[in-house]
Short mmCIF file of C-alpha atoms in Angstrom, two decimals:
data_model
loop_
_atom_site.label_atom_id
_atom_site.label_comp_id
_atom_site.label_asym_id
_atom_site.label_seq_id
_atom_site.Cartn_x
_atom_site.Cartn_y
_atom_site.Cartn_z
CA UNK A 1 85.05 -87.91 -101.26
CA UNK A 2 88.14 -86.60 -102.73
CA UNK A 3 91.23 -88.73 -101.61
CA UNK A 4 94.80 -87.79 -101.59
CA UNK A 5 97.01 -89.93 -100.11
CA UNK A 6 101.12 -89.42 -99.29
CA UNK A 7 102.99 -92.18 -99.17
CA UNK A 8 104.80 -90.99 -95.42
CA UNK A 9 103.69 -88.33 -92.75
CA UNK A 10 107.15 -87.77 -91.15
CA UNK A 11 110.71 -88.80 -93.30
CA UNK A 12 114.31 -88.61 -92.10
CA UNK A 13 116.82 -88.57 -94.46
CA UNK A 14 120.94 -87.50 -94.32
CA UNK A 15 122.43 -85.23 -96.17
CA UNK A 16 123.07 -86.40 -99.94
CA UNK A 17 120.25 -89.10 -100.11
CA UNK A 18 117.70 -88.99 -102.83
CA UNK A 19 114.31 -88.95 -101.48
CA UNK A 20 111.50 -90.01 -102.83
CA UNK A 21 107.89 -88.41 -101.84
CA UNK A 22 104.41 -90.60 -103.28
CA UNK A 23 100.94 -88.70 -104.12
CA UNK A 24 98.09 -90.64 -105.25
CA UNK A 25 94.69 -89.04 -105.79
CA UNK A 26 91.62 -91.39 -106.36
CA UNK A 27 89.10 -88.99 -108.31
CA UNK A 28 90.78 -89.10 -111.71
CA UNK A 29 91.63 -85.02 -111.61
CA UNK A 30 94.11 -83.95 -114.47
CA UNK A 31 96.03 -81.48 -112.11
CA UNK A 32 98.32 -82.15 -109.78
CA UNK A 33 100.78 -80.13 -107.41
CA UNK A 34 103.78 -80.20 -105.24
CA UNK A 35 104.08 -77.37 -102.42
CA UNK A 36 106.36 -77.21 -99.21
CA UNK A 37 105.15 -75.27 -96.36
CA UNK A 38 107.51 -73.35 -93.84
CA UNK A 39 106.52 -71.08 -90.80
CA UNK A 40 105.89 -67.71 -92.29
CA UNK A 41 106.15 -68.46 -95.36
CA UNK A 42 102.63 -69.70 -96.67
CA UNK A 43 102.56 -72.41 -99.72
CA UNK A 44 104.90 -72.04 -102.70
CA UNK A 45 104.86 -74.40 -105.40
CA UNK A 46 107.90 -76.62 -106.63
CA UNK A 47 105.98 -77.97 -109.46
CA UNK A 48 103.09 -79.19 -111.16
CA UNK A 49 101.57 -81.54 -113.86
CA UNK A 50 98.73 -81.03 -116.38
CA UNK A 51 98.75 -84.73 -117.50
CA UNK A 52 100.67 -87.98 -117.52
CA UNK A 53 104.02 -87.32 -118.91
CA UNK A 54 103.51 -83.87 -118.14
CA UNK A 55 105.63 -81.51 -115.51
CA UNK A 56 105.94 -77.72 -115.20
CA UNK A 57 108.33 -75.90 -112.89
CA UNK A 58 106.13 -73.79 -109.74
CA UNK A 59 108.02 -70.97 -107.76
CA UNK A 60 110.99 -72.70 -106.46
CA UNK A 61 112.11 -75.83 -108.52
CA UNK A 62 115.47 -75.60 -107.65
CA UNK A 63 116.91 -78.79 -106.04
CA UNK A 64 113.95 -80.76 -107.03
CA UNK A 65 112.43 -82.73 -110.02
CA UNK A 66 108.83 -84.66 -110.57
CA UNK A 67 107.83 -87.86 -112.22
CA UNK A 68 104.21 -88.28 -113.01
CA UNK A 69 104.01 -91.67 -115.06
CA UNK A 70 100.48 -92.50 -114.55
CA UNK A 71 97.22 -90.29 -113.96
CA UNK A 72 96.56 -90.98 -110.06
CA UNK A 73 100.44 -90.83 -109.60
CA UNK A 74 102.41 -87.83 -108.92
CA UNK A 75 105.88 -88.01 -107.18
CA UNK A 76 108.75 -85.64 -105.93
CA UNK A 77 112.46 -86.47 -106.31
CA UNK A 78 115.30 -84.66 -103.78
CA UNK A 79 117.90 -85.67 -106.32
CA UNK A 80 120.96 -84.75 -103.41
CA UNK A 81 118.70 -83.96 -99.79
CA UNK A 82 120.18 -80.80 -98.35
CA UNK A 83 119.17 -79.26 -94.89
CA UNK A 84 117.03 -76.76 -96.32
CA UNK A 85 115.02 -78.73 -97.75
CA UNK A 86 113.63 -79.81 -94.46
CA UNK A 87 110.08 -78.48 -94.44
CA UNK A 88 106.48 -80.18 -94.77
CA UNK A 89 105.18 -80.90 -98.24
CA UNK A 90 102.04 -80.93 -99.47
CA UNK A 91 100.79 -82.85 -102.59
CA UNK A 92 97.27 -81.24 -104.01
CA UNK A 93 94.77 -82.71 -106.88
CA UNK A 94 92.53 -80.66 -108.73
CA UNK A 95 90.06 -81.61 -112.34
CA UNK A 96 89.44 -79.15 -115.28
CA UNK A 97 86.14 -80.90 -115.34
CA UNK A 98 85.01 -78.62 -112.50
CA UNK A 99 86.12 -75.55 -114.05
CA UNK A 100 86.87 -73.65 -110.63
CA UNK A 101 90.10 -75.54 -109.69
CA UNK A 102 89.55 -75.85 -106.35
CA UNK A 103 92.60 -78.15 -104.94
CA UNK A 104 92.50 -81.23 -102.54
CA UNK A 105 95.27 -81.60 -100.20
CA UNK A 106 96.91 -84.82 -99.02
CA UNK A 107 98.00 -84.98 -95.39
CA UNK A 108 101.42 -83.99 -95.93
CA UNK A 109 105.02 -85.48 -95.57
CA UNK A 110 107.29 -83.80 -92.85
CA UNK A 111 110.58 -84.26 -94.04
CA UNK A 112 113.77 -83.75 -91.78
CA UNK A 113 117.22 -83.58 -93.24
CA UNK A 114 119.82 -84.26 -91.07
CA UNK B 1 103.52 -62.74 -112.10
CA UNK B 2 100.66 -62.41 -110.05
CA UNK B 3 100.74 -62.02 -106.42
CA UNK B 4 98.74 -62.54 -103.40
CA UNK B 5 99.09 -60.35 -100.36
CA UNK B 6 96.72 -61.56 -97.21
CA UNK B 7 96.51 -59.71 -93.87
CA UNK B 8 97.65 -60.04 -90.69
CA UNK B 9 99.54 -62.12 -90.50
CA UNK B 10 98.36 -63.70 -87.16
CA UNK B 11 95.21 -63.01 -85.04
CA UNK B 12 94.56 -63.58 -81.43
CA UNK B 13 90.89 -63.14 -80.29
CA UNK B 14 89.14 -63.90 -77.24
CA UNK B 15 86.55 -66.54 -77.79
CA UNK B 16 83.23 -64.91 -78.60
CA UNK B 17 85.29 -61.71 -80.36
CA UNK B 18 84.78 -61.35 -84.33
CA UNK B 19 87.65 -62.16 -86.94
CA UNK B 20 88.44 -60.81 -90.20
CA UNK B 21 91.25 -61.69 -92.79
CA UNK B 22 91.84 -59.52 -95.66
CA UNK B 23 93.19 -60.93 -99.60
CA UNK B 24 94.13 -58.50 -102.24
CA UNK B 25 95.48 -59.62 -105.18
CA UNK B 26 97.68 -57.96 -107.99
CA UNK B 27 95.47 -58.65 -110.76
CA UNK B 28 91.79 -59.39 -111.35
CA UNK B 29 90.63 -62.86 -110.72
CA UNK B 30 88.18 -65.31 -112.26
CA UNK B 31 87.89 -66.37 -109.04
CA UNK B 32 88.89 -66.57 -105.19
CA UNK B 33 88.91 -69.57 -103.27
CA UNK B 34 89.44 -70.07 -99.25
CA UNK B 35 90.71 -72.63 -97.06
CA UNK B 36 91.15 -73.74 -93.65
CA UNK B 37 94.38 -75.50 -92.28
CA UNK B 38 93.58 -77.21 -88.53
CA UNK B 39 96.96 -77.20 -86.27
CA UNK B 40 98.85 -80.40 -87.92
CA UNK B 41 96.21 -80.83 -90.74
CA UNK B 42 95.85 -79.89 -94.20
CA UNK B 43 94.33 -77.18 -95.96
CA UNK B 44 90.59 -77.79 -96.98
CA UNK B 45 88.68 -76.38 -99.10
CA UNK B 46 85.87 -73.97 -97.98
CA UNK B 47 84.37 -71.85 -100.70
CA UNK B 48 84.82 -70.65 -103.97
CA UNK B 49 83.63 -66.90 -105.20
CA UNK B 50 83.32 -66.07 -108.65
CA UNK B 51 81.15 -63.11 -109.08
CA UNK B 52 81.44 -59.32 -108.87
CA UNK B 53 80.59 -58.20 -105.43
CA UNK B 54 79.76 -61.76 -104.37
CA UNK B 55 78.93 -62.75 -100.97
CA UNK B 56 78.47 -66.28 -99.24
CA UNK B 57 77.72 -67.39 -95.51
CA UNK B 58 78.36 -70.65 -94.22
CA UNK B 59 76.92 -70.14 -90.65
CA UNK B 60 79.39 -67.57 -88.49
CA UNK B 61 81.40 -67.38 -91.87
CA UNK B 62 80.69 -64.75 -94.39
CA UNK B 63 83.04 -64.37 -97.32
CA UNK B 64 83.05 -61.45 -100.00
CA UNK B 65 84.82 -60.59 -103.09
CA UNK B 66 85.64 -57.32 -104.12
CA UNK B 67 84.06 -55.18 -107.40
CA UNK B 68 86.55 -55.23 -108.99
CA UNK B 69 87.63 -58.84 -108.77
CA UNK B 70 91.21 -57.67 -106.99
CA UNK B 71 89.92 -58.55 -102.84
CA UNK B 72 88.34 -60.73 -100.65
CA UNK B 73 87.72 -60.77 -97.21
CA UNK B 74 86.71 -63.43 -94.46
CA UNK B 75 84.87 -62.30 -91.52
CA UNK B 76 83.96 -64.97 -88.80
CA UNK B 77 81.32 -64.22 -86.19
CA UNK B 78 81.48 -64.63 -82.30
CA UNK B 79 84.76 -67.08 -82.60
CA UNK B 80 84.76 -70.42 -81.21
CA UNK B 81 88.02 -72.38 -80.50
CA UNK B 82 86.93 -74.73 -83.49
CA UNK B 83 87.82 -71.86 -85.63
CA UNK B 84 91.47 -71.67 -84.79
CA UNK B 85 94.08 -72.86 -87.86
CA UNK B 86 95.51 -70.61 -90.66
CA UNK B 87 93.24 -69.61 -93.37
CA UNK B 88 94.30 -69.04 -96.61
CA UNK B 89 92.84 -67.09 -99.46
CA UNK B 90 93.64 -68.57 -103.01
CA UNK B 91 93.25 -66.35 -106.40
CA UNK B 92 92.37 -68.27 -110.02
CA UNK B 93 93.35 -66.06 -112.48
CA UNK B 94 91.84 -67.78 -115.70
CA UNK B 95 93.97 -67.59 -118.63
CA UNK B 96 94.64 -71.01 -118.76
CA UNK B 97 96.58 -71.60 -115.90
CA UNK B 98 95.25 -74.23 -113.51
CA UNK B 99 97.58 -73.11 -110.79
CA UNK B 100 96.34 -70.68 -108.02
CA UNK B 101 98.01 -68.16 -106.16
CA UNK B 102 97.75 -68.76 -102.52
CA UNK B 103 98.23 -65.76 -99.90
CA UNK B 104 100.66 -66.51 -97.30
CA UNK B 105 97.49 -67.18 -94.57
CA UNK B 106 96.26 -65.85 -91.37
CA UNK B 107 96.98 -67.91 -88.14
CA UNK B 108 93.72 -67.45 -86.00
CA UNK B 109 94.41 -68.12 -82.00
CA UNK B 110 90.79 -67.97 -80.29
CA UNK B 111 91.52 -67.79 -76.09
CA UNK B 112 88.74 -69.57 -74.46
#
């Protein structure tokens, strides 16, 4: 079975912190993703990375930025937290190999910024 | 870019009552994928549909994609309060992109 670990389910930070959110997949996919979720809303990506070293910008980048220095690794940097940032976010894996994309989800961080 | 419109929104049934949620997307897809999100879970993976006109059961669950590749519907049978959570339709678009297009999901509420 697909595993996709986060490194916290619930994360308070203050205003102005950086914040640091972990993914780790364990099936060697190529493909991985950064989504928050918000009531009404649905999924919209922040960003996403092809390969180690790699990084594209999703839907709403703003505010945020991605490191992704190993394969299994894929992490998401609040360079200054605001408020609005507070939200649940979702890291997803998926491999090329498969050729349908289908995306595992980890269990989610619920970040608060107070 | 391409967009992903699902319908309603939200969905309260009695238990026992039929559900359907409706996808339509703004282009054609390679392919259209669904998932399930339990209250304070995840999103997981049900099915994939690739083909034309396709249509897939997993027991009480049938899924179908449109002719021309643009809509998809879910349709689940006699509803059980296992069934409640959002479900979320997700379009591929080929191309390659590896990204998919999610709709914004259908919260199910089943009253026993």
């Amino acid at each position: 079975d697909v595993k996709v670990t986060q490194s916290s389910r619930y994360l308070v930070k203050r205003t102005g912190e950086k914040v640091f959110l972990e993914c780790v997949q364990d099936m060697d996919h190529e493909n991985m993703f950064w989504y928050r979720q918000d009531p009404g809303l649905g999924l919209r990506l922040i960003y996403f990375s092809y390969d180690v070293k790699m990084k594209e910008k999703g839907d709403i980048p703003e505010g945020y930025s991605v490191s992704r220095e190993k394969k299994e690794r894929f992490s998401l940097i609040l360079e200054s937290a605001s408020t609005n940032q507070t939200s649940m976010y979702l890291c997803a894996s998926s491999s090329r190999r498969t050729m349908s994309y289908e995306q595992y989800f980890g269990p989610g961080t619920r970040l608060t910024v107070t | 870019g391409q967009q992903v419109m699902q319908i309603p929104q939200y969905q309260h049934v009695q238990e026992g009552e039929d559900f359907t949620t409706y996808c339509n997307s703004s282009t054609t897809l390679s392919n259209i994928q669904w998932y399930k999100q339990r209250p304070g879970g995840h999103p997981v993976f049900l099915i994939q549909l690739v083909k034309s006109g396709e249509v897939k059961k997993q027991k009480r669950l049938t899924f179908q994609f449109g002719e021309a590749k643009k809509n998809s519907s879910l349709h689940i049978t006699a509803t059980q309060t296992t069934d409640v959570g959002t479900y979320f339709c997700a379009g591929y678009s080929g191309a390659g992109s590896y990204q998919l297009t999610f709709g914004k999901g259908t919260k199910l509420s089943v009253i026993p």
